[in-house]
Coordinates of C-alpha atoms and ligand atoms in Angstrom, one line a residue:
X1 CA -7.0 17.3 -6.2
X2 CA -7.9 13.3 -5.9
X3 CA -11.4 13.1 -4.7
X4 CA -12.0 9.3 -5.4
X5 CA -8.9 7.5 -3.8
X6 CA -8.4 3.8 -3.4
X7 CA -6.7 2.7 -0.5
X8 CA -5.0 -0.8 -0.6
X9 CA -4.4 -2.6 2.6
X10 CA -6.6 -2.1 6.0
X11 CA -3.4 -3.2 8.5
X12 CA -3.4 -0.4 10.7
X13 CA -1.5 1.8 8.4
X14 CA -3.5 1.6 5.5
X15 CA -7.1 2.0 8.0
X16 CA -5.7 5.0 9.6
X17 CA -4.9 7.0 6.9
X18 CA -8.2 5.9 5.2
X19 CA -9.7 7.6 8.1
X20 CA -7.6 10.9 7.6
X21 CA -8.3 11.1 4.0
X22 CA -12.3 10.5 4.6
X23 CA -11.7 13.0 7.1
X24 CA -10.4 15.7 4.9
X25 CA -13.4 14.7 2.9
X26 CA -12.3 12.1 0.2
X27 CA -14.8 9.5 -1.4
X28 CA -13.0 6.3 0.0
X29 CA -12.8 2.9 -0.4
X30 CA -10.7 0.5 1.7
X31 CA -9.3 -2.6 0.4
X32 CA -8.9 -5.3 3.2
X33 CA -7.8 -9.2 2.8
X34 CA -10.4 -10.9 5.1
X35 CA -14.0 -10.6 5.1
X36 CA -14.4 -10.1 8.4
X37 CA -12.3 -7.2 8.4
X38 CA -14.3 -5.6 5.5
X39 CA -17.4 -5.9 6.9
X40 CA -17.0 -4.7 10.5
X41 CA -15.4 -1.6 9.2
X42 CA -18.0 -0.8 6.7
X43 CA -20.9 -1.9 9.0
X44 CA -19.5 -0.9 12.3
X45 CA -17.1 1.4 12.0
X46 CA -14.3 -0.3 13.1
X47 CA -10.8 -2.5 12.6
X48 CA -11.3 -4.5 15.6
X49 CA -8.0 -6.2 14.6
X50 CA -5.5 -3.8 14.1
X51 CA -7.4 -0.5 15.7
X52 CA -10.1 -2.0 18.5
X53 CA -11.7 0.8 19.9
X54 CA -10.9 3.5 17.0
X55 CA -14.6 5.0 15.7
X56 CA -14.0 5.2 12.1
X57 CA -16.0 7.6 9.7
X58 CA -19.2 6.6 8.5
X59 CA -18.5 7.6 5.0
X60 CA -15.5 4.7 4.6
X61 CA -16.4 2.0 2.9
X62 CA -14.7 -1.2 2.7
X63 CA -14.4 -4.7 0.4
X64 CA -12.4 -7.1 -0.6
X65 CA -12.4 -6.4 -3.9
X66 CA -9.7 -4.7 -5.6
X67 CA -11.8 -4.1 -8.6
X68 CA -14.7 -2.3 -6.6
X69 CA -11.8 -0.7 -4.4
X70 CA -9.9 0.5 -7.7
X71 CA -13.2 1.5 -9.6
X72 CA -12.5 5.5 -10.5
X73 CA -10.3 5.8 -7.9
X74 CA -8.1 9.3 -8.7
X75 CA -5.2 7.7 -6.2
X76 CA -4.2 4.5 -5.2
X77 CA -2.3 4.2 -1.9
X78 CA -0.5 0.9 -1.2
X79 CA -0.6 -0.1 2.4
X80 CA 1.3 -3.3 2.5
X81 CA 4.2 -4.4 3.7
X82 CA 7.5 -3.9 1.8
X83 CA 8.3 -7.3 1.0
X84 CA 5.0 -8.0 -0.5
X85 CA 4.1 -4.9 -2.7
X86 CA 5.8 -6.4 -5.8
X87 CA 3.3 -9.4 -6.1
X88 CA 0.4 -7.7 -4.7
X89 CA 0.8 -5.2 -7.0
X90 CA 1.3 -7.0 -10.5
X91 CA -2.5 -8.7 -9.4
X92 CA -4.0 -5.4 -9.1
X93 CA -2.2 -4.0 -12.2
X94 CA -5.0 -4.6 -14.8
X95 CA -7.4 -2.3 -13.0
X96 CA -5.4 0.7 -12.1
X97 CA -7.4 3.8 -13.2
X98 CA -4.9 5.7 -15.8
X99 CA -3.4 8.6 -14.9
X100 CA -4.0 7.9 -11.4
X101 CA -1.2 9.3 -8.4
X102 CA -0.1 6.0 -6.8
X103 CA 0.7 6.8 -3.4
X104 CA 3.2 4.5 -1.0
X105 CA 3.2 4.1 2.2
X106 CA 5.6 1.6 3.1
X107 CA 8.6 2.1 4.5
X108 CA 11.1 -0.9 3.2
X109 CA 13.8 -1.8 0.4
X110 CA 13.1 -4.7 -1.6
X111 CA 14.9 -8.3 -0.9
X112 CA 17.0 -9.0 -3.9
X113 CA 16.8 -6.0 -6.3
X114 CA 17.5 -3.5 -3.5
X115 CA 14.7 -0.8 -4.8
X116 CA 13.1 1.5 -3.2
X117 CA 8.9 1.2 -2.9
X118 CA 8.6 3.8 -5.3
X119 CA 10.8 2.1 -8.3
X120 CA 9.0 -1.0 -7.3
X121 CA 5.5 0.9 -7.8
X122 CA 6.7 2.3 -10.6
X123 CA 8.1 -0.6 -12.5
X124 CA 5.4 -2.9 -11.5
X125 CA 2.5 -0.3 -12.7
X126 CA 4.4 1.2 -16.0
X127 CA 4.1 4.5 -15.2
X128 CA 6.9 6.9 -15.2
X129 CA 8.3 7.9 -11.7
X130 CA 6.4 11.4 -11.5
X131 CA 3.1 9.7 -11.0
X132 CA 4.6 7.7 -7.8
X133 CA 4.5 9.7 -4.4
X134 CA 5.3 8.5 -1.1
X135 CA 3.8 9.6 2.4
X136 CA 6.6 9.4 5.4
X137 CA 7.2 10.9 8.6
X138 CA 6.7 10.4 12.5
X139 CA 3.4 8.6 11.9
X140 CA 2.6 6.5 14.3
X141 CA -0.9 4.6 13.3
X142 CA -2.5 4.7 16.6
X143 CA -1.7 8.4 18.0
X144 CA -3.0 9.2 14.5
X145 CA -6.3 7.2 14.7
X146 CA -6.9 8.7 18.1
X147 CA -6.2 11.8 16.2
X148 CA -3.4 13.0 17.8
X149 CA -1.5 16.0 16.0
X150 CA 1.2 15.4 13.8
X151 CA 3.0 16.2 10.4
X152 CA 4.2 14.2 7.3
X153 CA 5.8 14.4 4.0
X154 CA 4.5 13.9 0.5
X155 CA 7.1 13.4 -1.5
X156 CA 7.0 13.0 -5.7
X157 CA 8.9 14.1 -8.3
X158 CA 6.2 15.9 -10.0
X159 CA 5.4 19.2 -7.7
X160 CA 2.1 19.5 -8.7
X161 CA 1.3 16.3 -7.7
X162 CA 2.6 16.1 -4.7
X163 CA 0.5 19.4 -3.9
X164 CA -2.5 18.3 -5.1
X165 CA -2.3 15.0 -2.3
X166 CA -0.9 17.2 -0.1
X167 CA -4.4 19.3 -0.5
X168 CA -6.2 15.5 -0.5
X169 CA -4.8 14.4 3.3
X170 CA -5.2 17.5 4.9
X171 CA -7.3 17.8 8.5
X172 CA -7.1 19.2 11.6
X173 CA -4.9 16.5 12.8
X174 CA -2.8 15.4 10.1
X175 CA -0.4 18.6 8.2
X176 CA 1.5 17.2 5.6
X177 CA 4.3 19.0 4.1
X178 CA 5.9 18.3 0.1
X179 CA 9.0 17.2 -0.9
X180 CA 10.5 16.5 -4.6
X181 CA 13.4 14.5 -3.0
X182 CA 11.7 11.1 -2.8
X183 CA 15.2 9.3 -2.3
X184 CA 15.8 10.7 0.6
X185 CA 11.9 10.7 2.3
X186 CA 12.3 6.7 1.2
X187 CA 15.8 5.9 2.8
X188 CA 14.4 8.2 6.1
X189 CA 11.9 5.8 6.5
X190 CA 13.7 2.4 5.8
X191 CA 16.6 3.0 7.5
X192 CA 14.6 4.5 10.6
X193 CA 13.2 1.0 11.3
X194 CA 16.5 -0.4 11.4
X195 CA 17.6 2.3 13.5
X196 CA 14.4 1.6 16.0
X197 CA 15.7 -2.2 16.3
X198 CA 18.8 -1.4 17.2
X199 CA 17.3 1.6 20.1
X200 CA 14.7 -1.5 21.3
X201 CA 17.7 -3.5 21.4
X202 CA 19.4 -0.8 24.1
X203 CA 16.0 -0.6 25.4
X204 CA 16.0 -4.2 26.0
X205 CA 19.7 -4.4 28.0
X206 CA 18.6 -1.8 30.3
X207 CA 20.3 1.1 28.7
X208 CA 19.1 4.4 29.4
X209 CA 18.8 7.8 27.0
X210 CA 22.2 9.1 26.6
X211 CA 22.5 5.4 24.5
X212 CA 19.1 6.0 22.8
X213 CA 20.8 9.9 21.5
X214 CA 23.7 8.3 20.4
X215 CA 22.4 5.9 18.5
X216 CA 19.5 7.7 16.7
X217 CA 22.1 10.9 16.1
X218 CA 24.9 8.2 14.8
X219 CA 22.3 6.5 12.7
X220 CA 20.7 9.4 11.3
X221 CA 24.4 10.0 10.2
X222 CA 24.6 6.8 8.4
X223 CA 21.3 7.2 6.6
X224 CA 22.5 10.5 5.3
X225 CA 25.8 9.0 4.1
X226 CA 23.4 6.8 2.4
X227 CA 21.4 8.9 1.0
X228 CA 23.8 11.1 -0.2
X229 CA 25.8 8.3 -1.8
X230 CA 22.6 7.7 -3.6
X231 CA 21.2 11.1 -4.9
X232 CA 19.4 12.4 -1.9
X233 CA 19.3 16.3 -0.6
X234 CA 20.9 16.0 3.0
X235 CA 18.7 18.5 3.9
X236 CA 15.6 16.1 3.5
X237 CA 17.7 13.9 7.0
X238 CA 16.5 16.6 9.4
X239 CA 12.9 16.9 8.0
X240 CA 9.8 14.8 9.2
X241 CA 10.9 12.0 7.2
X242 CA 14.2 11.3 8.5
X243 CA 14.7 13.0 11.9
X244 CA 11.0 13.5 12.5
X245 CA 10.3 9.7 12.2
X246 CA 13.7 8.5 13.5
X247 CA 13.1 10.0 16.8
X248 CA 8.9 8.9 17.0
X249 CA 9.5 5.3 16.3
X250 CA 13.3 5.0 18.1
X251 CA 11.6 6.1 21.3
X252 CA 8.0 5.1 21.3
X253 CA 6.4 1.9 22.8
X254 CA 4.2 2.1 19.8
X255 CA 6.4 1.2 16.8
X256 CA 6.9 -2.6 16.0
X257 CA 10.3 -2.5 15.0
X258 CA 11.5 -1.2 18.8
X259 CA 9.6 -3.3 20.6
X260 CA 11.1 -6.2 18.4
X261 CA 14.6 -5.1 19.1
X262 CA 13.9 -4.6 22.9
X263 CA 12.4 -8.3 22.8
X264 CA 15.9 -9.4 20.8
X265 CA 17.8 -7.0 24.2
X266 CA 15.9 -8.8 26.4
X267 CA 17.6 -12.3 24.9
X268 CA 14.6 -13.7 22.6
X269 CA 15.0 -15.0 19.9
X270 CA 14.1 -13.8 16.5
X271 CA 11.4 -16.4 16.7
X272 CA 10.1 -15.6 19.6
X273 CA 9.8 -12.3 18.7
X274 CA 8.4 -12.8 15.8
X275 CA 5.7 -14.6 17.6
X276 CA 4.8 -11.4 19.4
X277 CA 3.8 -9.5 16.5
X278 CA 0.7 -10.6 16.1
X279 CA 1.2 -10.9 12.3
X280 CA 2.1 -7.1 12.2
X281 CA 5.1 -6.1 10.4
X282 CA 8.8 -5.2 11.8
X283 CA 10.2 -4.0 8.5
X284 CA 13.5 -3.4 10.0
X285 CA 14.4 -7.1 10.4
X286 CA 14.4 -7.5 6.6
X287 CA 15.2 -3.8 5.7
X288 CA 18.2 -4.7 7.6
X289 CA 19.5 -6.9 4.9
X290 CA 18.6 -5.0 1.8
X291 CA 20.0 -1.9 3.1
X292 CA 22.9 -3.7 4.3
X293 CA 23.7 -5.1 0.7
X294 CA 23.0 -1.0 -0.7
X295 CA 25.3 0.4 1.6
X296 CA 28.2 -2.2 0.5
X297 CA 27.2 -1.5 -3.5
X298 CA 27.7 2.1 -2.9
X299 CA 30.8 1.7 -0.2
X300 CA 28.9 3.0 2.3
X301 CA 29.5 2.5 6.0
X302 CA 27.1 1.8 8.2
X303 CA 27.7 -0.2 10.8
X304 CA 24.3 0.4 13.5
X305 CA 22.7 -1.1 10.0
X306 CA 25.5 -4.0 10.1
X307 CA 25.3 -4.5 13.5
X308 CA 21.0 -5.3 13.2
X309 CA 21.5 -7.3 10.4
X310 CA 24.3 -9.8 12.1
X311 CA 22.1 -10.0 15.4
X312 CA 18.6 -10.4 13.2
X313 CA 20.6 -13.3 10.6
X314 CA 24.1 -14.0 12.1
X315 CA 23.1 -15.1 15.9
X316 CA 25.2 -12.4 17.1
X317 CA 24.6 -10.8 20.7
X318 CA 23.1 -7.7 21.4
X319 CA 25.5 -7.0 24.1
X320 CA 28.5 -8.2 21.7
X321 CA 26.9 -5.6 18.7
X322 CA 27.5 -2.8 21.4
X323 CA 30.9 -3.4 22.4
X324 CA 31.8 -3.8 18.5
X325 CA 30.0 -0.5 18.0
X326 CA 31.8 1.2 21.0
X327 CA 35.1 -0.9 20.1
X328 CA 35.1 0.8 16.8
X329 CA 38.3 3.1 15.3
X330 CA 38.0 6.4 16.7
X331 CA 37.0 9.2 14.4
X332 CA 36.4 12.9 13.4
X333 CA 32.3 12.9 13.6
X334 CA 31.8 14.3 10.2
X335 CA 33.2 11.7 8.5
Ligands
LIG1 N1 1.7 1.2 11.5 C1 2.3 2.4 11.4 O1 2.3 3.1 12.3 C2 3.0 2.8 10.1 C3 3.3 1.9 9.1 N2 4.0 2.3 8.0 C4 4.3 1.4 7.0 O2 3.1 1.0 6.3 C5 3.3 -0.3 5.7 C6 2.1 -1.1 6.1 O3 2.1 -1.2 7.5 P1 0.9 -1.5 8.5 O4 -0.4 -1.1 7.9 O5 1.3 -0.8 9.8 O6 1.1 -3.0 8.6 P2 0.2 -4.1 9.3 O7 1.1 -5.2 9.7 O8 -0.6 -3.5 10.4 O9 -0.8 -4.5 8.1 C7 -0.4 -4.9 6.9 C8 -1.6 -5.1 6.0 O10 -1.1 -5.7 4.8 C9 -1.8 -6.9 4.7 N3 -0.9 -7.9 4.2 C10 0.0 -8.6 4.9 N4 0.7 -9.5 4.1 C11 0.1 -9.4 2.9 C12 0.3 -10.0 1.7 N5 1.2 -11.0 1.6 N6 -0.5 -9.7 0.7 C13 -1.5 -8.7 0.9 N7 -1.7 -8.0 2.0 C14 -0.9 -8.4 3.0 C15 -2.3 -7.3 6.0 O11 -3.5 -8.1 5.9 C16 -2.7 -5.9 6.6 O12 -3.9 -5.5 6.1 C17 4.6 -0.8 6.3 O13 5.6 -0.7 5.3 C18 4.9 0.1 7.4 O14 6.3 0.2 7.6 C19 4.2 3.6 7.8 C20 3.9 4.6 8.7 C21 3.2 4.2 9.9
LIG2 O1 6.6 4.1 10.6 C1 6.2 4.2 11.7 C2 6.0 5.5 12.4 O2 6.3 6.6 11.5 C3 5.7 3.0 12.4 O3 6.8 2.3 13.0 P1 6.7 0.8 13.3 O4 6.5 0.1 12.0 O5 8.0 0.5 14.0 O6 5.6 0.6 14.2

């Protein structure tokens, strides 16, 4: 098991499962951008940006160097957005420990080559794909920092890998469960955030939960059509990682992507929106269009996904996405 892990990214993400990990009684070391971040979590405890309020454990430490971050480290988890892994990654290359598990956490597919976090890791670092896990499920940062109960998935292709994090993240709080079917825990977590724009969007026009069921059972479909297309076990679309998360993040007030989409219901724009974040990322609103362009490669339909890319890019209505999804050729629902 990891003792010494290196986590990469203090958004509030990458600070919350620093805490779960120094809470199941890992040497930790938290790599934040700003200095001001840095110091008030190592010298007060806190992430008064992304977590005010949160007491975090005394043992975390945190810089803003990668080198001191990545020194001995046994696991490196990546806690940035999607978009930005690639780059952030190929500067930190140079002082990745060999051998180490590279852990991701973010839940995206890449703009342009259309790869999943894990082949991205995986390219970027040179290492083969069974030293690449990925942690996904209904993980909400927040309920987790306030140490909430939940469960998640570890997912790598190499069993006793995954095990041996699985053993490294474990507290009272936080169960984590493994999985070798990192396709499918990946394209659970992508496509959920798409999914969660398009529930926010619902949200947002003053629909009600019988709309919420449809569209988090219909979309669940399309990721598994996905999924499948691409390799997955269909099995993995009713685990913690696609169900699980699908329903947390489509129905809470917590997750970024469906307070985006109930912004874009409510008839902002995606600049307004945008503005509300804070900086925090909504990974659906670019997700949307790499998934988008994945689906067509494989001739897979999915047109929620469709539908939250042309409102998101193509000026489309929310209203007008509903009646196009509800205006749609009737069919059997298995197909
Ligand atoms: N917040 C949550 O509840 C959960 C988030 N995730 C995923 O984890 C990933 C990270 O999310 P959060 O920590 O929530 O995001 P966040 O928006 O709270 O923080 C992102 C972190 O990355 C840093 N960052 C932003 N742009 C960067 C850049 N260009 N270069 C280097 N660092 C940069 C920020 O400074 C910040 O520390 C995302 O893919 C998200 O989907 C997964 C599970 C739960
Ligand atoms: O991934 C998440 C919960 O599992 C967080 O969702 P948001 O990024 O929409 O906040």
């Amino acid at each position: 098991m990891p003792q010494r892990i290196a986590v990469l990214g203090a958004g509030s993400w990458g600070t919350t499962f620093a805490k779960v990990l120094a809470d199941a009684g890992r040497d930790v070391v938290l790599w934040a951008r700003r200095p001001e971040v840095a110091a008030a979590i190592t010298d007060r405890g806190e992430n008064p940006d992304y977590l005010p309020g949160i007491p975090l454990p005394a043992t975390l430490r945190s810089t803003v160097d990668p080198l001191a971050a990545l020194d001995g480290a046994q696991a490196v988890v990546l806690a940035v957005p999607s978009q930005t892994l690639r780059e952030n990654l190929a500067g930190w290359r140079p002082a990745l420990p060999a051998g180490a598990t590279l852990v991701s956490l973010a839940k995206g597919v890449e703009l342009g080559t259309l790869k999943r976090m894990s082949e991205v890791v995986a390219e970027v670092a040179g290492v083969p794909a069974g030293q690449v896990a990925v942690v996904s499920g209904p993980n909400l940062a927040r309920e987790i920092a306030a140490e909430q109960p939940t469960a998640s998935v570890v997912a790598c292709p190499d069993a006793e890998r995954a095990v041996a994090f699985q053993r490294a993240c474990f507290t009272n709080y936080f169960r984590s469960y493994t999985n070798t079917d990192v396709v499918g825990c990946e394209l659970g977590g992508a496509c959920k955030n798409v999914i969660a724009l398009a529930c926010g969007m619902a949200g947002g026009l003053g629909y009600g939960d019988n709309t919420m069921a449809a569209l988090i059972t219909r979309g669940l479909a399309e990721t598994a059509r996905l999924g499948v297309a691409l390799g997955a076990d269909p099995l993995t679309f009713s685990g913690l990682a696609g169900l699980g998360d699908l329903v947390a993040t489509c129905a809470s007030p917590l997750s970024r992507n469906r307070s985006f989409g109930d912004r874009l219901g409510r008839g902002e724009t995606l600049v307004q929106a945008q503005e509300a974040t804070n900086g925090q990322v909504a990974e659906g609103v670019k997700s949307c269009s790499s998934i988008r362009e994945l689906a067509a490669r494989h001739g897979v339909d999915m047109p929620i996904t469709d539908g939250v890319y042309r409102v998101c890019h193509q000026g489309l209505e929310p209203l007008k996405m509903a009646a196009e999804l509800l205006g749609r050729a009737q069919k059997d629902e298995r197909q």
